[in-house]
Structures are given as C-alpha cells and as structure tokens.
Short mmCIF file of C-alpha atoms and ligand atoms in Angstrom, two decimals:
data_model
loop_
_atom_site.label_atom_id
_atom_site.label_comp_id
_atom_site.label_asym_id
_atom_site.label_seq_id
_atom_site.Cartn_x
_atom_site.Cartn_y
_atom_site.Cartn_z
CA UNK S 25 0.00 0.00 0.00
CA UNK S 26 1.18 3.47 -0.80
CA UNK S 27 0.50 6.51 1.31
CA UNK S 28 -0.70 10.02 0.42
CA UNK S 29 -0.82 13.05 2.65
CA UNK S 30 -2.32 16.49 2.05
CA UNK S 31 -1.21 19.52 4.07
CA UNK S 32 -1.90 23.22 4.15
CA UNK S 33 0.18 25.93 5.82
CA UNK S 34 -1.55 27.69 8.67
CA UNK S 35 -1.66 31.08 6.89
CA UNK S 36 -3.33 29.30 3.97
CA UNK S 37 -0.74 30.36 1.38
CA UNK S 38 0.51 26.92 0.45
CA UNK S 39 -1.12 23.57 -0.32
CA UNK S 40 1.06 20.48 -0.46
CA UNK S 41 0.66 16.79 -1.24
CA UNK S 42 3.24 14.06 -0.77
CA UNK S 43 3.19 10.36 -1.55
CA UNK S 44 5.10 7.18 -0.94
CA UNK S 45 4.48 5.17 -4.13
CA UNK S 46 7.09 2.46 -3.57
CA UNK S 47 4.52 -0.38 -3.68
CA UNK S 48 2.68 1.17 -6.64
CA UNK S 49 5.84 1.47 -8.76
CA UNK S 50 6.92 -2.04 -7.68
CA UNK S 51 3.57 -3.37 -8.95
CA UNK S 52 4.02 -1.52 -12.25
CA UNK S 53 7.50 -3.04 -12.60
CA UNK S 54 6.08 -6.53 -12.00
CA UNK S 55 3.23 -6.10 -14.49
CA UNK S 56 5.33 -4.60 -17.27
CA UNK S 57 8.82 -6.06 -16.63
CA UNK S 58 10.36 -2.67 -17.21
CA UNK S 59 14.09 -1.94 -17.45
CA UNK S 60 15.51 0.45 -14.83
CA UNK S 61 15.14 3.69 -16.78
CA UNK S 62 11.56 2.80 -17.82
CA UNK S 63 10.67 1.91 -14.21
CA UNK S 64 11.93 5.37 -13.24
CA UNK S 65 10.00 7.13 -16.03
CA UNK S 66 6.72 5.27 -15.55
CA UNK S 67 7.14 5.42 -11.76
CA UNK S 68 7.57 9.19 -11.80
CA UNK S 69 4.51 9.61 -14.03
CA UNK S 70 2.41 7.30 -11.79
CA UNK S 71 3.57 9.26 -8.73
CA UNK S 72 2.57 12.61 -10.26
CA UNK S 73 -0.75 11.20 -11.49
CA UNK S 74 -1.63 9.90 -8.03
CA UNK S 75 -1.20 13.36 -6.50
CA UNK S 76 -2.94 15.16 -9.38
CA UNK S 77 -5.84 12.70 -9.25
CA UNK S 78 -6.23 13.39 -5.57
CA UNK S 79 -6.45 17.12 -6.36
CA UNK S 80 -9.57 16.58 -8.53
CA UNK S 81 -12.71 18.23 -7.23
CA UNK S 82 -15.23 15.40 -7.25
CA UNK S 83 -15.25 11.65 -6.57
CA UNK S 84 -16.35 10.72 -10.10
CA UNK S 85 -13.57 12.76 -11.75
CA UNK S 86 -10.54 11.04 -13.24
CA UNK S 87 -7.25 12.04 -14.79
CA UNK S 88 -4.89 10.70 -17.45
CA UNK S 89 -1.35 11.88 -18.03
CA UNK S 90 0.19 10.94 -21.34
CA UNK S 91 3.71 11.64 -22.54
CA UNK S 92 4.64 11.13 -26.16
CA UNK S 93 8.30 11.67 -26.90
CA UNK S 94 10.69 10.84 -29.71
CA UNK S 95 12.92 8.81 -27.37
CA UNK S 96 13.06 5.01 -27.19
CA UNK S 97 10.31 4.72 -24.54
CA UNK S 98 7.58 5.78 -26.96
CA UNK S 99 4.38 6.70 -25.14
CA UNK S 100 3.86 6.66 -21.36
CA UNK S 101 0.34 6.64 -19.96
CA UNK S 102 -0.83 6.90 -16.35
CA UNK S 103 -4.45 7.12 -15.24
CA UNK S 104 -5.66 8.06 -11.79
CA UNK S 105 -8.78 8.51 -9.74
CA UNK S 106 -9.94 10.99 -7.11
CA UNK S 107 -8.61 8.77 -4.31
CA UNK S 108 -5.08 8.83 -5.72
CA UNK S 109 -5.12 5.25 -7.02
CA UNK S 110 -3.30 4.83 -10.33
CA UNK S 111 -2.43 2.47 -13.17
CA UNK S 112 -0.18 2.89 -16.18
CA UNK S 113 1.62 1.43 -19.17
CA UNK S 114 4.36 2.22 -21.63
CA UNK S 115 4.96 1.38 -25.31
CA UNK S 116 8.47 -0.01 -24.88
CA UNK S 117 9.05 -1.49 -21.41
CA UNK S 118 12.69 -2.28 -22.11
CA UNK S 119 15.04 0.56 -22.95
CA UNK S 120 18.74 0.37 -22.21
CA UNK S 121 20.65 3.65 -22.46
CA UNK S 122 23.74 4.94 -20.62
CA UNK S 123 23.39 6.93 -17.38
CA UNK S 124 23.23 10.71 -17.78
CA UNK S 125 26.13 13.07 -16.98
CA UNK S 126 25.07 13.13 -13.32
CA UNK S 127 25.41 9.33 -13.16
CA UNK S 128 21.64 8.91 -12.86
CA UNK S 129 19.09 6.96 -14.92
CA UNK S 130 18.59 9.09 -18.04
CA UNK S 131 14.79 9.47 -17.98
CA UNK S 132 14.90 12.64 -20.11
CA UNK S 133 17.03 10.85 -22.71
CA UNK S 134 14.74 7.82 -22.82
CA UNK S 135 11.62 10.01 -23.16
CA UNK S 136 13.11 12.47 -25.66
CA UNK S 137 11.45 15.63 -26.94
CA UNK S 138 7.67 15.66 -27.15
CA UNK S 139 4.43 16.58 -25.45
CA UNK S 140 2.78 16.14 -22.05
CA UNK S 141 -1.00 15.79 -22.19
CA UNK S 142 -3.13 16.22 -19.08
CA UNK S 143 -6.64 14.91 -19.66
CA UNK S 144 -9.20 15.49 -16.91
CA UNK S 145 -12.62 13.86 -17.03
CA UNK S 146 -14.65 16.24 -14.91
CA UNK S 147 -18.02 14.69 -15.72
CA UNK S 148 -18.71 17.19 -18.55
CA UNK S 149 -19.53 16.23 -22.11
CA UNK S 150 -15.95 16.75 -23.23
CA UNK S 151 -12.85 16.14 -21.08
CA UNK S 152 -10.46 18.98 -20.30
CA UNK S 153 -7.23 18.53 -22.27
CA UNK S 154 -4.11 20.55 -21.47
CA UNK S 155 -0.94 20.04 -23.46
CA UNK S 156 2.54 21.46 -23.21
CA UNK S 157 5.84 20.74 -24.92
CA UNK S 158 8.14 18.73 -22.64
CA UNK S 159 10.71 20.87 -20.82
CA UNK S 160 13.23 18.12 -20.16
CA UNK S 161 11.32 14.82 -20.22
CA UNK S 162 12.48 14.32 -16.62
CA UNK S 163 8.75 14.56 -15.74
CA UNK S 164 8.85 16.60 -12.48
CA UNK S 165 9.99 19.69 -14.41
CA UNK S 166 7.36 18.99 -17.04
CA UNK S 167 4.62 18.86 -14.38
CA UNK S 168 5.85 22.20 -12.96
CA UNK S 169 5.74 23.79 -16.38
CA UNK S 170 2.28 22.30 -17.09
CA UNK S 171 0.92 24.02 -13.97
CA UNK S 172 2.68 27.29 -14.85
CA UNK S 173 1.51 27.38 -18.47
CA UNK S 174 -1.90 25.68 -18.43
CA UNK S 175 -3.21 26.44 -14.95
CA UNK S 176 -1.11 29.49 -13.94
CA UNK S 177 -0.33 27.94 -10.55
CA UNK S 178 3.21 28.37 -9.18
CA UNK S 179 4.24 24.79 -8.37
CA UNK S 180 7.22 22.91 -7.03
CA UNK S 181 7.18 19.25 -8.03
CA UNK S 182 9.67 16.57 -7.01
CA UNK S 183 9.43 12.96 -8.15
CA UNK S 184 11.84 10.13 -7.50
CA UNK S 185 12.23 6.42 -8.13
CA UNK S 186 15.23 4.47 -6.87
CA UNK S 187 15.75 1.15 -8.67
CA UNK S 188 17.83 -1.67 -7.13
CA UNK S 189 20.58 -3.40 -9.14
CA UNK S 190 18.25 -6.45 -9.46
CA UNK S 191 15.65 -4.11 -11.06
CA UNK S 192 13.22 -4.22 -8.11
CA UNK S 193 12.04 -0.89 -6.73
CA UNK S 194 13.86 0.41 -3.66
CA UNK S 195 11.78 3.54 -2.99
CA UNK S 196 9.49 5.84 -4.95
CA UNK S 197 7.56 8.95 -4.10
CA UNK S 198 7.23 12.66 -4.55
CA UNK S 199 5.53 15.89 -3.62
CA UNK S 200 3.66 18.77 -5.23
CA UNK S 201 3.69 22.13 -3.43
CA UNK S 202 1.49 24.94 -4.77
CA UNK S 203 0.87 28.55 -3.87
CA UNK S 204 -2.81 29.24 -3.37
CA UNK S 205 -4.64 32.23 -4.90
CA UNK S 206 -3.88 35.46 -3.02
CA UNK S 207 -0.25 34.56 -2.32
CA UNK S 208 2.22 37.41 -1.91
CA UNK S 209 5.83 37.95 -3.02
CA UNK S 210 6.80 37.34 0.59
CA UNK S 211 5.16 33.88 0.39
CA UNK S 212 7.21 33.08 -2.72
CA UNK S 213 10.45 34.14 -0.98
CA UNK S 214 9.57 32.16 2.12
CA UNK S 215 8.79 29.03 0.08
CA UNK S 216 11.96 29.35 -1.99
CA UNK S 217 14.04 29.68 1.17
CA UNK S 218 12.21 26.72 2.68
CA UNK S 219 12.97 24.26 -0.13
CA UNK S 220 16.51 25.51 -0.74
CA UNK S 221 19.07 22.74 -0.34
CA UNK S 222 16.36 20.12 0.11
CA UNK S 223 17.57 16.53 -0.24
CA UNK S 224 16.12 14.38 -3.03
CA UNK S 225 12.86 12.55 -2.36
CA UNK S 226 14.55 9.16 -2.85
CA UNK S 227 17.25 10.07 -0.29
CA UNK S 228 14.62 11.12 2.26
CA UNK S 229 12.50 8.00 1.63
CA UNK S 230 15.60 5.77 1.82
CA UNK S 231 16.36 7.35 5.20
CA UNK S 232 12.95 6.14 6.34
CA UNK S 233 11.12 9.48 6.25
CA UNK S 234 7.34 9.43 5.81
CA UNK S 235 5.46 11.66 3.33
CA UNK S 236 4.42 13.85 6.29
CA UNK S 237 8.01 14.25 7.48
CA UNK S 238 9.11 15.08 3.93
CA UNK S 239 6.52 17.88 3.69
CA UNK S 240 7.45 19.21 7.12
CA UNK S 241 11.09 19.42 5.99
CA UNK S 242 10.21 20.97 2.61
CA UNK S 243 7.96 23.52 4.34
CA UNK S 244 10.20 24.08 7.35
CA UNK S 245 9.64 27.86 7.32
CA UNK S 246 5.86 27.37 7.61
CA UNK S 247 3.50 26.03 10.18
CA UNK S 248 2.07 22.89 8.57
CA UNK S 249 -1.37 21.48 9.23
CA UNK S 250 -2.25 17.96 8.02
CA UNK S 251 -5.62 17.90 6.24
CA UNK S 252 -5.81 14.16 5.64
CA UNK S 253 -3.82 11.02 5.02
CA UNK S 254 -4.92 8.04 2.97
CA UNK S 255 -3.82 4.78 1.43
CA UNK S 256 -3.23 4.57 -2.31
CA UNK S 257 -2.59 1.61 -4.58
CA UNK S 258 -2.01 0.40 -8.13
CA UNK S 259 -5.58 -0.26 -9.11
CA UNK S 260 -6.70 -1.45 -12.51
CA UNK S 261 -10.33 -0.88 -13.43
CA UNK S 262 -10.54 -3.45 -16.20
CA UNK S 263 -13.38 -5.97 -16.29
CA UNK S 264 -14.96 -8.34 -18.77
CA UNK S 265 -17.78 -5.84 -19.22
CA UNK S 266 -15.38 -3.01 -20.08
CA UNK S 267 -13.47 -5.25 -22.49
CA UNK S 268 -16.74 -6.17 -24.18
CA UNK S 269 -17.52 -2.47 -24.58
CA UNK S 270 -14.12 -1.96 -26.20
CA UNK S 271 -14.82 -4.84 -28.59
CA UNK S 272 -18.20 -3.26 -29.45
CA UNK S 273 -16.32 -0.25 -30.79
CA UNK S 274 -14.46 -2.36 -33.38
CA UNK S 275 -15.85 -2.42 -36.95
CA UNK S 276 -18.43 -5.12 -37.79
CA UNK S 277 -16.21 -6.63 -40.49
CA UNK S 278 -13.34 -7.16 -38.07
CA UNK S 279 -15.69 -8.67 -35.50
CA UNK S 280 -17.14 -11.02 -38.13
CA UNK S 281 -13.64 -12.13 -38.99
CA UNK S 282 -13.04 -12.97 -35.30
CA UNK S 283 -16.35 -14.83 -35.09
CA UNK S 284 -15.53 -16.91 -38.18
CA UNK S 285 -12.20 -17.96 -36.68
CA UNK S 286 -12.08 -21.28 -34.84
CA UNK S 287 -9.72 -19.79 -32.27
CA UNK S 288 -10.71 -17.70 -29.25
CA UNK S 289 -9.91 -14.01 -29.22
CA UNK S 290 -7.68 -12.99 -26.30
CA UNK S 291 -7.83 -9.38 -25.25
CA UNK S 292 -5.26 -8.33 -22.68
CA UNK S 293 -5.46 -5.22 -20.52
CA UNK S 294 -2.75 -2.61 -21.19
CA UNK S 295 -2.59 -1.66 -17.53
CA UNK S 296 -2.37 -5.05 -15.78
CA UNK S 297 -1.93 -7.64 -18.59
CA UNK S 298 -5.03 -9.55 -17.45
CA UNK S 299 -6.36 -11.66 -20.33
CA UNK S 300 -10.00 -11.81 -21.30
CA UNK S 301 -10.98 -14.73 -23.52
CA UNK S 302 -13.81 -14.43 -26.05
CA UNK S 303 -14.98 -17.52 -27.94
CA UNK S 304 -16.28 -17.13 -31.52
CA UNK S 305 -19.73 -17.52 -29.96
CA UNK S 306 -19.08 -14.64 -27.53
CA UNK S 307 -18.05 -12.49 -30.48
CA UNK S 308 -21.26 -13.39 -32.32
CA UNK S 309 -23.23 -12.17 -29.31
CA UNK S 310 -21.26 -8.92 -29.33
CA UNK S 311 -22.03 -8.49 -33.05
CA UNK S 312 -25.76 -8.92 -32.50
CA UNK S 313 -25.67 -6.46 -29.57
CA UNK S 314 -23.83 -3.98 -31.78
CA UNK S 315 -26.30 -4.43 -34.62
CA UNK S 316 -29.22 -3.88 -32.22
CA UNK S 317 -27.59 -0.69 -30.99
CA UNK S 318 -27.18 0.55 -34.57
CA UNK S 319 -30.83 -0.31 -35.35
CA UNK S 320 -32.01 1.60 -32.28
CA UNK S 321 -30.11 4.66 -33.47
CA UNK S 322 -31.81 4.60 -36.91
ZN1 LIG O 427 -6.42 -4.37 -16.12
#
C-alpha cells in the first residue's frame, strides 16, 4: 500500500501533497517487466498522477497523463482517480541507455522531446485537455511547467524512483507544493528559502522518512497542518464488461472475422496484462448487440 498526505500551511498560502508510491511502482514493474530507466520514467509519471488525481474536485472525476516523446520509450500513460489510485503502461518497457552526466538513470534521454498531455474527465460532455511541450522529459519539471503554463499555478514538483541493481524498486515517491490564490511575493520568498538545499525525495525515503516528514522538511519555514492522510494503490479498473464495450467499438467486419475464426480471441489489458478470452460464440453475441444498438439509433 502506498500513502498520500495532504497539508496546508496555517496562513493558507501553500497547499502540499506528498506520496510514498514504492509499492505502486513495484507493482508496475512486476506487471510490465520494465528496465531500470523505464521503471523510473513510468514510476515518476504514476507518482505525479496519483497526487494530481487526488487534487480533482469530485469523486467521479478522473485524470490521465500521457507523454509522447521521440525517445526510445515511446508513449507513457498513467491514469488516476480521485482517491489517488493509479495504473499505467508504456509502449516499450525495455530501454537500455547509458546513465546521464550526473550518473543517474537518463529518464529525459529515454523520453526524448515531445508533449505532455493532461486529460481530466470532470463529468462534462468533453474532457479537459491541457498540453505542453516537454521541458526536459524528466517529468517533475514537465509537471511544474504544465501548472505554470496551463493552470497558472506556481508549483514545485519533485518525483523520484530508486531502482535496485536487481531491477526491483527500492523507494518511490514525490511531492507537489502549490501557492494558493492570493499569495504574496513574501510567500514566494519564504517558500523558496524553505525548499533551498532540500535533499532528493529518494534520499529522504531511503532514510525512512514518511510523506508527512518530507513535507514538514520541505515547508520548514511554515506552520504545517495535516488535512488528511490516505492509502493509495495500483488499481486497474478493467473488467470483462469493459473489455466487451471496447470490442463493441471495433468495426463489424473485423468482428465477423473474429467470429468466423475457430480460435478464441484474447484481449489483454494494457494496464495489468489480465487476459479476457472471447470464444467465436461470444463475439457473435457482441455483433448482435452492436447491430441492435445501430438499429435503435436509426
Ligand atoms: Zn487491467
């Protein structure tokens, strides 16, 4: 189980969220068998998505973060709900590139240049879609620039994933600190001074610090009040029903081809690799449902 905490400073100038996503990123690594740099990239995106999902206004809202870059990773997708639970996948789970000039996993190099999409389903007819060019592909910086450009909210974002030599996940987590409307220049100065010289999230987590302790250190110049704390997890929402719906959206001709085949059709979930088996007979049923739906529309 991961852990999420939300805090506010007592003067109400700053809102902050921090997470320990070690278990979530470990689950992602197990599902997708990612190489170290991909574990770091997907893990950072899952970590950000968890916190951003938890910032949504209503329980039926959801969020998807998608990064498309020209690096070897291809596309990274993470989806989250209002509770901060997440799931994700990546086009190329195995990418092997040298460490960057700081001796760290080269997430920016593996992602490349491209675009960050933030898609929020707020229960309206159309989802909200924000998109920005990637700043560095290191993901935390890209999240900061998304908030600056698309939402005009001054934000400090830190994300970290530490991968063990055997490719398991040592620690993962992060925080998002934002200035609330009505902030003053003095608040900015105070916040900048507060986070100056802050250790990396992975260092703090490795030292055994909790998300609450991390926020108290990052906001040391403020009086911090905890609003709530909750458990978060890697949670896939796939089901046979949802898979059937996805099959309904395929063209009739393709479905007929599947129904004529003697073999079953296996559909596997992108997020958790669970396989759903459909016999030719099942496909025939889907075709007749689809035809009925089309008739009803006419
Ligand atoms: Zn699934």
